[in-house]
Short mmCIF file of C-alpha atoms in Angstrom, two decimals:
data_model
loop_
_atom_site.label_atom_id
_atom_site.label_comp_id
_atom_site.label_asym_id
_atom_site.label_seq_id
_atom_site.Cartn_x
_atom_site.Cartn_y
_atom_site.Cartn_z
CA GLN A 495 21.20 15.65 -17.23
CA GLU A 496 19.18 13.60 -14.74
CA TYR A 497 18.32 16.76 -12.80
CA LEU A 498 17.28 18.61 -15.96
CA ASP A 499 15.03 15.71 -16.91
CA PHE A 500 13.52 15.76 -13.42
CA ARG A 501 12.82 19.51 -13.65
CA LYS A 502 11.17 19.07 -17.04
CA GLU A 503 8.97 16.25 -15.74
CA ARG A 504 8.12 18.17 -12.57
CA SER A 505 7.06 21.23 -14.58
CA ARG A 506 4.35 19.14 -16.25
CA MET A 507 2.80 18.51 -12.81
CA LEU A 508 2.84 22.11 -11.56
CA LEU A 509 -0.29 24.09 -12.18
CA SER A 510 0.86 27.24 -10.43
CA ARG A 511 3.49 28.48 -8.02
CA ARG A 512 3.87 31.61 -5.91
CA ASN A 513 6.83 32.74 -3.88
CA GLN A 514 7.12 35.17 -1.00
CA LEU A 515 10.10 36.69 0.71
CA LEU A 516 9.20 37.10 4.38
CA LEU A 517 10.70 39.12 7.20
CA GLU A 518 10.28 38.32 10.88
CA PHE A 519 8.44 40.69 13.19
CA SER A 520 10.99 42.12 15.62
CA PHE A 521 8.77 41.54 18.67
CA TRP A 522 8.21 37.84 17.96
CA ASN A 523 10.36 34.95 19.15
CA GLU A 524 12.77 33.50 16.63
CA PRO A 525 11.69 29.94 15.74
CA GLN A 526 13.56 27.44 17.90
CA PRO A 527 13.86 23.64 17.64
CA ARG A 528 11.16 21.93 19.72
CA GLN A 529 10.62 18.58 21.31
CA GLY A 530 7.61 16.80 19.93
CA PRO A 531 5.36 15.53 18.91
CA ASN A 532 3.61 18.75 18.00
CA ILE A 533 1.18 19.96 15.40
CA TYR A 534 1.50 23.41 13.93
CA GLU A 535 -1.05 25.96 12.89
CA LEU A 536 -0.12 28.40 10.17
CA ARG A 537 -2.49 31.36 10.25
CA THR A 538 -2.32 33.65 7.24
CA TYR A 539 -3.84 37.11 7.26
CA LYS A 540 -4.16 39.25 4.14
CA LEU A 541 -4.37 42.80 5.37
CA LYS A 542 -5.80 45.94 3.85
CA PRO A 543 -3.04 47.98 2.17
CA GLY A 544 -1.51 50.56 4.46
CA THR A 545 -2.28 48.69 7.70
CA MET A 546 0.95 46.76 8.37
CA ILE A 547 2.32 49.23 10.93
CA GLU A 548 -0.96 49.29 12.85
CA TRP A 549 -1.07 45.47 12.76
CA GLY A 550 2.49 45.22 14.03
CA ASN A 551 1.89 47.72 16.82
CA ASN A 552 -1.17 45.80 18.05
CA TRP A 553 0.55 42.42 17.85
CA ALA A 554 3.61 43.72 19.69
CA ARG A 555 1.23 44.11 22.65
CA ALA A 556 -0.92 41.03 21.92
CA ILE A 557 1.90 38.47 21.73
CA LYS A 558 2.38 38.59 25.51
CA TYR A 559 -1.04 36.91 25.88
CA ARG A 560 0.13 33.93 23.83
CA GLN A 561 3.52 33.13 25.41
CA GLU A 562 2.51 31.03 28.44
CA ASN A 563 2.56 27.65 26.74
CA GLN A 564 5.40 28.47 24.34
CA GLU A 565 2.94 28.13 21.47
CA ALA A 566 4.19 31.20 19.57
CA VAL A 567 6.73 29.92 17.03
CA GLY A 568 7.10 32.80 14.58
CA GLY A 569 5.48 35.85 13.06
CA PHE A 570 6.37 36.99 9.55
CA PHE A 571 5.25 39.53 6.98
CA SER A 572 5.71 39.64 3.21
CA GLN A 573 8.40 41.84 1.74
CA ILE A 574 8.35 40.51 -1.84
CA GLY A 575 5.46 38.75 -3.54
CA GLU A 576 1.90 39.44 -2.46
CA LEU A 577 2.22 42.35 -0.04
CA TYR A 578 0.38 42.99 3.24
CA VAL A 579 0.38 39.28 4.06
CA VAL A 580 1.14 38.13 7.62
CA HIS A 581 1.88 34.58 8.75
CA HIS A 582 1.71 33.42 12.38
CA LEU A 583 3.05 29.98 13.23
CA TRP A 584 1.83 28.31 16.44
CA ALA A 585 2.80 24.98 18.04
CA TYR A 586 0.44 22.74 20.01
CA LYS A 587 0.66 19.20 21.37
CA ASP A 588 -2.61 18.32 19.63
CA LEU A 589 -5.92 19.87 18.52
CA GLN A 590 -7.33 19.70 22.05
CA SER A 591 -4.34 21.68 23.34
CA ARG A 592 -4.90 24.20 20.55
CA GLU A 593 -8.51 24.71 21.60
CA GLU A 594 -7.62 25.05 25.29
CA THR A 595 -4.77 27.49 24.64
CA ARG A 596 -6.86 29.68 22.35
CA ASN A 597 -9.77 29.72 24.82
CA ALA A 598 -7.38 30.65 27.65
CA ALA A 599 -6.24 33.71 25.68
CA TRP A 600 -9.83 34.99 25.61
CA ARG A 601 -9.98 34.83 29.41
CA LYS A 602 -7.00 37.19 29.73
CA ARG A 603 -7.83 40.84 30.19
CA GLY A 604 -6.64 42.76 27.13
CA TRP A 605 -6.66 39.97 24.53
CA ASP A 606 -10.16 40.88 23.35
CA GLU A 607 -9.09 44.51 22.90
CA ASN A 608 -6.19 43.51 20.66
CA VAL A 609 -8.49 41.34 18.56
CA TYR A 610 -11.01 44.19 18.37
CA TYR A 611 -8.39 46.52 16.86
CA THR A 612 -6.82 44.03 14.44
CA VAL A 613 -9.90 42.37 12.93
CA PRO A 614 -10.91 45.47 10.91
CA LEU A 615 -7.45 45.43 9.28
CA ILE A 616 -7.99 41.96 7.75
CA ARG A 617 -9.28 41.28 4.25
CA THR A 618 -9.04 37.48 4.45
CA MET A 619 -7.63 34.89 6.82
CA GLU A 620 -6.76 31.21 6.61
CA SER A 621 -5.75 28.53 9.08
CA ARG A 622 -3.81 25.38 8.16
CA ILE A 623 -2.84 22.54 10.48
CA MET A 624 0.53 20.99 9.66
CA ILE A 625 2.40 17.95 10.94
CA PRO A 626 6.21 18.21 10.79
CA LEU A 627 8.31 15.71 8.89
CA LYS A 628 10.63 13.52 10.94
CA ILE A 629 13.61 15.55 9.69
CA SER A 630 12.16 18.88 10.88
CA PRO A 631 13.83 20.53 13.90
CA LEU A 632 10.33 21.77 14.84
CA GLN A 633 8.95 18.49 16.15
#
């Protein structure tokens, strides 16, 4: 009964809720526990319908430019819910490290070409910085 009361009370506070079922890109690393402290960047890309295969093919080549500092945590795409949505999760020691790592990618031959081919596939994009809870294995 206590749980049912909690759910009823919680529902009064929710304005909206969306769910997605995501699958992992086969070329991306599987998320692994990390020593911290780290911050995480969740980049979300909403793609034009019909472009997921092209996106995946380009990122299968592009991910090699972002592996040096072990910043690539996971890459996922929507299977149920809003479709043609891609999430990339990146780990950094801090915001300065994020800036340095991203700038270093631009100095690598080939990174700019991958960006050139993927940007036209995007309808919208979003970046969120997240700090893991103490109980998270992704410190």
